[in-house]
Coordinates of C-alpha atoms in Angstrom, one line a residue:
M1 CA -17.8 47.8 79.1
E2 CA -16.7 47.5 75.5
Q3 CA -14.3 50.3 74.5
R4 CA -15.1 52.1 71.2
M5 CA -13.0 54.0 68.7
K6 CA -13.4 56.2 65.7
A7 CA -12.4 55.0 62.2
W8 CA -13.1 55.5 58.5
V9 CA -14.4 52.7 56.4
L10 CA -14.9 52.3 52.6
E11 CA -18.3 50.7 52.2
G12 CA -21.0 50.4 49.5
G13 CA -19.0 51.5 46.6
F14 CA -15.8 53.3 45.5
G15 CA -14.6 56.8 45.7
T16 CA -14.3 59.2 48.6
D17 CA -18.1 59.6 48.7
H18 CA -18.2 56.0 50.0
L19 CA -15.8 56.7 52.8
R20 CA -17.7 57.2 56.0
P21 CA -16.8 57.7 59.7
V22 CA -17.9 54.9 62.1
E23 CA -17.4 53.7 65.6
L24 CA -15.9 50.2 66.1
P25 CA -14.8 48.2 69.0
V26 CA -11.2 48.7 70.1
P27 CA -9.4 45.5 69.1
E28 CA -7.5 43.4 71.6
P29 CA -4.0 42.1 70.9
K30 CA -3.5 38.3 70.8
R31 CA -0.3 36.3 71.0
C32 CA 2.8 38.2 69.7
Q33 CA 0.6 41.2 68.8
V34 CA 0.4 44.8 70.1
L35 CA -2.3 47.4 70.3
V36 CA -1.1 50.7 68.7
R37 CA -2.8 54.0 69.3
I38 CA -2.5 55.6 65.9
R39 CA -1.5 59.3 66.0
A40 CA -1.1 60.0 62.3
A41 CA -1.6 58.4 59.0
S42 CA -0.2 59.5 55.6
V43 CA -1.8 59.1 52.1
N44 CA -0.2 57.3 49.2
Y45 CA -1.1 57.0 45.6
R46 CA -1.8 53.4 46.2
D47 CA -4.4 54.3 48.8
L48 CA -6.2 56.5 46.2
M49 CA -6.2 53.5 43.8
V50 CA -7.7 51.3 46.5
V51 CA -10.4 53.8 47.4
D52 CA -11.3 54.5 43.8
G53 CA -11.6 50.8 42.9
V54 CA -8.7 50.8 40.5
F55 CA -6.6 48.4 42.5
D56 CA -9.3 45.8 42.9
P57 CA -12.9 46.3 41.7
S58 CA -14.0 43.3 43.7
L59 CA -12.4 44.5 46.9
P60 CA -14.2 43.1 50.0
M61 CA -15.9 45.7 52.1
P62 CA -16.1 47.3 54.6
L63 CA -12.4 48.2 54.6
V64 CA -10.4 50.6 56.8
P65 CA -8.1 52.4 54.3
L66 CA -4.6 53.8 54.3
S67 CA -1.4 51.8 54.7
D68 CA 1.0 54.1 56.6
G69 CA 0.7 55.1 60.2
A70 CA 2.6 56.0 63.3
G71 CA 1.6 55.9 67.0
E72 CA 2.4 54.4 70.3
V73 CA 2.2 50.9 71.7
V74 CA -0.5 50.9 74.5
A75 CA -0.9 47.2 75.1
T76 CA 0.8 43.9 74.4
G77 CA -0.5 40.4 73.9
E78 CA 0.9 37.2 75.3
D79 CA 4.6 36.5 74.3
A80 CA 5.0 39.9 72.7
R81 CA 8.6 40.8 73.7
R82 CA 10.1 42.8 70.8
L83 CA 8.1 46.0 71.7
R84 CA 7.0 47.6 75.0
V85 CA 4.2 49.8 76.1
G86 CA 5.2 53.4 75.3
D87 CA 7.3 52.6 72.3
R88 CA 6.8 55.1 69.4
V89 CA 6.4 53.1 66.3
A90 CA 5.6 53.2 62.5
T91 CA 3.9 50.5 60.6
L92 CA 5.6 48.2 58.1
F93 CA 3.6 48.3 54.9
Q94 CA 4.3 44.7 53.9
Q95 CA 3.8 43.1 57.3
K96 CA 5.6 39.8 56.7
W97 CA 8.6 41.0 54.7
L98 CA 11.2 41.2 57.4
G99 CA 14.3 40.6 55.3
G100 CA 15.7 38.6 52.4
R101 CA 13.9 38.0 49.1
P102 CA 10.3 38.9 48.9
T103 CA 7.6 36.4 48.1
P104 CA 3.8 36.8 47.4
R105 CA 3.1 35.8 51.0
T106 CA 5.4 38.4 52.5
T107 CA 4.5 41.2 50.2
F108 CA 1.1 41.6 48.5
E109 CA -0.8 39.2 50.7
A110 CA 0.4 40.9 53.9
S111 CA 0.1 44.6 52.8
L112 CA -1.8 47.1 55.0
G113 CA -4.6 49.1 53.5
Y114 CA -5.5 46.2 51.2
P115 CA -5.8 43.3 51.4
K116 CA -5.3 43.7 55.1
G117 CA -7.2 46.5 56.9
G118 CA -5.5 49.8 57.1
V119 CA -4.7 52.5 59.7
L120 CA -7.3 55.2 59.4
A121 CA -8.5 54.4 62.8
Q122 CA -7.7 55.4 66.4
Y123 CA -6.4 51.9 67.3
V124 CA -5.0 49.0 65.3
V125 CA -3.7 45.6 66.3
L126 CA -0.6 44.3 64.5
D127 CA 1.9 41.6 64.9
E128 CA 4.8 43.1 66.8
D129 CA 7.2 42.1 63.9
G130 CA 5.2 44.4 61.6
L131 CA 6.4 47.6 63.3
V132 CA 9.6 49.6 63.6
V133 CA 10.6 52.0 66.4
L134 CA 10.8 55.6 65.4
P135 CA 13.9 57.7 66.3
P136 CA 13.1 60.4 68.9
S137 CA 13.9 63.2 66.3
L138 CA 10.7 62.5 64.3
T139 CA 7.2 63.5 65.2
Y140 CA 4.3 61.0 64.7
E141 CA 3.2 63.0 61.6
E142 CA 6.7 62.7 60.2
G143 CA 7.0 59.0 61.1
S144 CA 3.7 58.3 59.3
T145 CA 5.2 59.4 56.0
L146 CA 8.0 56.8 56.0
P147 CA 6.6 53.2 55.5
I148 CA 5.9 53.4 51.7
A149 CA 7.4 56.6 50.3
A150 CA 10.7 56.7 52.2
V151 CA 11.4 52.9 52.1
T152 CA 10.6 52.9 48.4
A153 CA 13.1 55.7 47.8
W154 CA 15.7 53.9 50.0
Q155 CA 15.4 50.7 48.0
A156 CA 15.5 52.6 44.7
L157 CA 18.8 54.3 45.7
H158 CA 20.6 52.0 48.2
V159 CA 19.7 48.4 47.6
D160 CA 20.1 47.3 44.0
A161 CA 21.9 50.3 42.7
P162 CA 23.8 51.8 45.7
V163 CA 24.3 55.5 45.1
R164 CA 27.9 56.8 45.8
P165 CA 29.3 60.3 46.2
G166 CA 29.7 61.9 42.9
D167 CA 26.9 59.9 41.2
T168 CA 24.1 61.6 39.3
V169 CA 20.5 60.8 40.2
L170 CA 17.5 61.9 38.1
V171 CA 14.3 62.1 40.1
L172 CA 11.0 62.4 38.2
G173 CA 8.3 64.3 40.1
T174 CA 8.0 66.0 43.5
G175 CA 5.6 63.8 45.4
G176 CA 6.3 61.7 48.5
V177 CA 8.8 59.2 47.0
A178 CA 10.4 61.8 44.9
A179 CA 11.0 64.2 47.8
F180 CA 12.6 61.5 49.9
A181 CA 14.7 60.4 46.9
V182 CA 16.1 63.9 46.6
Q183 CA 16.9 64.1 50.3
L184 CA 18.5 60.6 50.5
A185 CA 20.5 61.1 47.3
R186 CA 21.9 64.4 48.5
A187 CA 22.8 62.9 51.8
S188 CA 24.8 60.3 49.9
G189 CA 26.8 63.0 48.1
A190 CA 25.1 62.6 44.7
R191 CA 24.2 65.3 42.2
V192 CA 20.4 65.4 41.9
I193 CA 18.4 66.4 38.8
V194 CA 14.7 66.8 39.3
A195 CA 12.1 66.9 36.5
S196 CA 8.7 68.2 37.5
S197 CA 5.6 70.0 36.0
S198 CA 5.9 73.5 37.5
D199 CA 8.5 76.0 38.5
E200 CA 6.9 76.3 41.9
K201 CA 7.5 72.6 42.6
L202 CA 11.0 72.8 41.2
A203 CA 11.8 75.7 43.5
R204 CA 10.8 73.5 46.5
A205 CA 12.9 70.7 45.1
R206 CA 15.9 73.0 45.1
E207 CA 15.3 73.7 48.7
L208 CA 15.5 70.0 49.4
G209 CA 18.8 69.7 47.7
A210 CA 18.2 69.3 43.9
T211 CA 21.2 70.7 42.0
D212 CA 19.6 70.9 38.5
L213 CA 16.0 71.4 37.5
I214 CA 13.9 70.5 34.5
N215 CA 10.3 71.7 33.9
Y216 CA 9.1 68.9 31.7
R217 CA 6.1 70.9 30.5
A218 CA 8.4 73.6 29.1
T219 CA 11.0 70.9 28.1
P220 CA 9.1 67.8 27.0
D221 CA 12.4 66.2 25.9
W222 CA 13.6 66.0 29.5
D223 CA 15.7 62.9 28.8
A224 CA 17.8 64.9 26.2
R225 CA 18.1 67.7 28.7
A226 CA 19.4 65.3 31.4
L227 CA 22.0 64.0 28.9
E228 CA 23.0 67.6 28.1
L229 CA 23.4 68.4 31.8
T230 CA 25.8 65.4 32.2
G231 CA 27.9 66.2 29.2
G232 CA 26.3 63.4 27.2
V233 CA 27.3 60.8 29.7
G234 CA 23.9 60.2 31.2
V235 CA 22.8 59.7 34.8
D236 CA 23.6 56.8 37.1
V237 CA 20.1 56.2 38.4
V238 CA 16.6 57.3 37.3
V239 CA 13.9 57.2 40.0
D240 CA 11.0 56.8 37.7
I241 CA 7.6 57.6 39.3
A242 CA 5.7 58.0 36.0
G243 CA 6.7 54.8 34.2
D244 CA 8.1 56.6 31.1
L245 CA 10.7 53.9 30.5
R246 CA 11.8 54.9 27.0
R247 CA 12.9 58.4 28.1
S248 CA 14.3 57.1 31.4
V249 CA 16.6 54.6 29.6
R250 CA 17.7 57.3 27.1
A251 CA 18.7 59.4 30.1
L252 CA 20.9 56.7 31.6
R253 CA 24.7 56.3 31.4
S254 CA 26.1 53.0 30.2
G255 CA 25.3 50.4 32.9
G256 CA 22.9 52.7 34.7
Q257 CA 19.6 51.7 36.4
V258 CA 16.0 52.8 36.2
S259 CA 14.3 52.2 39.5
L260 CA 10.7 52.0 38.5
V261 CA 8.5 52.9 41.4
G262 CA 5.3 54.3 40.0
L263 CA 2.5 54.0 37.5
L264 CA 1.4 57.6 36.9
A265 CA 1.6 57.1 33.1
G266 CA -0.6 54.0 33.3
A267 CA -0.3 50.3 34.1
S268 CA 1.8 49.5 31.0
A269 CA 4.9 51.0 29.5
E270 CA 6.8 50.7 26.2
L271 CA 10.4 50.0 26.1
D272 CA 12.9 50.3 23.2
V273 CA 15.1 47.2 23.4
V274 CA 18.0 48.4 21.3
P275 CA 18.9 51.4 23.5
M276 CA 18.5 49.2 26.6
L277 CA 21.0 46.7 25.1
M278 CA 23.4 49.3 23.9
K279 CA 23.5 50.9 27.3
R280 CA 23.5 47.6 29.3
A281 CA 20.7 49.3 31.2
R282 CA 18.9 47.7 34.1
V283 CA 15.2 48.3 34.9
Q284 CA 14.4 47.4 38.5
G285 CA 10.9 47.2 39.7
I286 CA 10.6 48.6 43.3
S287 CA 7.9 47.2 45.6
V288 CA 8.5 49.3 48.8
G289 CA 10.9 47.2 51.0
S290 CA 11.5 44.9 54.0
R291 CA 11.8 45.7 57.7
D292 CA 15.6 45.4 57.4
M293 CA 15.5 48.1 54.7
F294 CA 13.2 50.3 56.8
E295 CA 15.5 50.1 59.8
D296 CA 18.6 50.9 57.6
L297 CA 16.6 53.9 56.4
L298 CA 15.8 55.0 60.0
R299 CA 19.5 55.0 60.8
A300 CA 20.3 57.2 57.8
V301 CA 17.4 59.6 58.7
A302 CA 18.7 59.9 62.3
L303 CA 22.3 60.3 61.2
H304 CA 21.7 63.0 58.5
R305 CA 18.8 64.6 60.5
I306 CA 16.5 64.3 57.5
R307 CA 13.0 65.8 58.1
P308 CA 10.2 64.4 56.0
V309 CA 8.5 66.9 53.8
I310 CA 4.9 67.3 54.8
H311 CA 2.7 69.4 52.4
R312 CA -0.3 69.6 54.8
V313 CA -1.7 67.9 57.9
Y314 CA -5.5 67.3 57.8
P315 CA -7.7 66.7 60.9
F316 CA -9.2 63.3 61.2
E317 CA -12.6 64.6 60.3
A318 CA -11.2 65.8 56.9
A319 CA -9.7 62.4 55.8
R320 CA -11.8 62.5 52.6
E321 CA -10.2 65.9 51.7
A322 CA -6.7 64.4 52.2
I323 CA -7.4 61.6 49.8
D324 CA -9.0 63.9 47.2
A325 CA -5.9 66.2 47.5
Q326 CA -3.7 63.1 46.6
R327 CA -5.8 62.8 43.5
R328 CA -5.1 66.4 42.4
G329 CA -1.4 65.9 42.7
E330 CA -0.6 69.5 43.6
H331 CA 1.5 68.7 46.6
V332 CA 5.3 68.5 47.2
G333 CA 6.1 65.7 49.7
K334 CA 3.4 64.0 51.8
L335 CA -0.2 64.5 52.8
V336 CA -1.0 63.5 56.4
V337 CA -4.1 62.9 58.5
A338 CA -3.8 63.6 62.2
V339 CA -5.7 60.8 63.9
G340 CA -5.4 62.1 67.5

């Protein structure tokens, strides 16, 4: 008798009104694949863009959404030897980017949640190479927050511009990537300045380790304030979620880096060339990261006992509400769906 599972699919149009619960056959793992019982999935801004049709208005449907999940291996296909039944795992967002330099084949073409199917389902089949083993200190809900947000923050801080003790990091925002950036930067011994839209969010950022706070609604010239806080020197790294490159470059020290990780200000950004040249600034686009980066991150999470910040966990039946909450942007940390 065919086994069935519950899932959510996007079908017939865009927006959460076109997300519907369905029953599908439980997939079977093939050669070098494993079957994962998904226990939790987290929501990213990218998922919202996919569901709303911003990412690709011609997206093929039906599509199971969401990129990031965690669960347990319940079956293995032929020749699958890297993972075993019972392993607690998290998904790799870019399924083929295991290490080294990224290529279109290893990044976009192999990304979960689009163009590949996502994890908002009770079971998924994945290549065993596209998973990492979670440390025992993390719950499934916590593990599901890592694949995009935490790996992005890790690359922004520790790959192209390694943060050292005594450095100053400016983090823009308090969402998933930003919360991890604060935690990871503090674990590295850095001073952390956080700019956000409300005093309530900033108070939470202080609890996570932020040393200086800027309310950018009350202080629109947050770049000038960052310079003031550093005695006019500037910060070593800006983790830029909004894409406000002009201000981010102005906040830098000479030779500093803007790690550009988001598009909240839109899909294009203006950049003043002269300040960039004068400061010898680097702008590094961040596209999540490889499995090697993910495994480095997991070692740091275990060593420093970092607990991912979860704003709220939604039941599986309320998946639409979780995605709509991502749209409102009122959260600090991550929004998670408990799959079961």
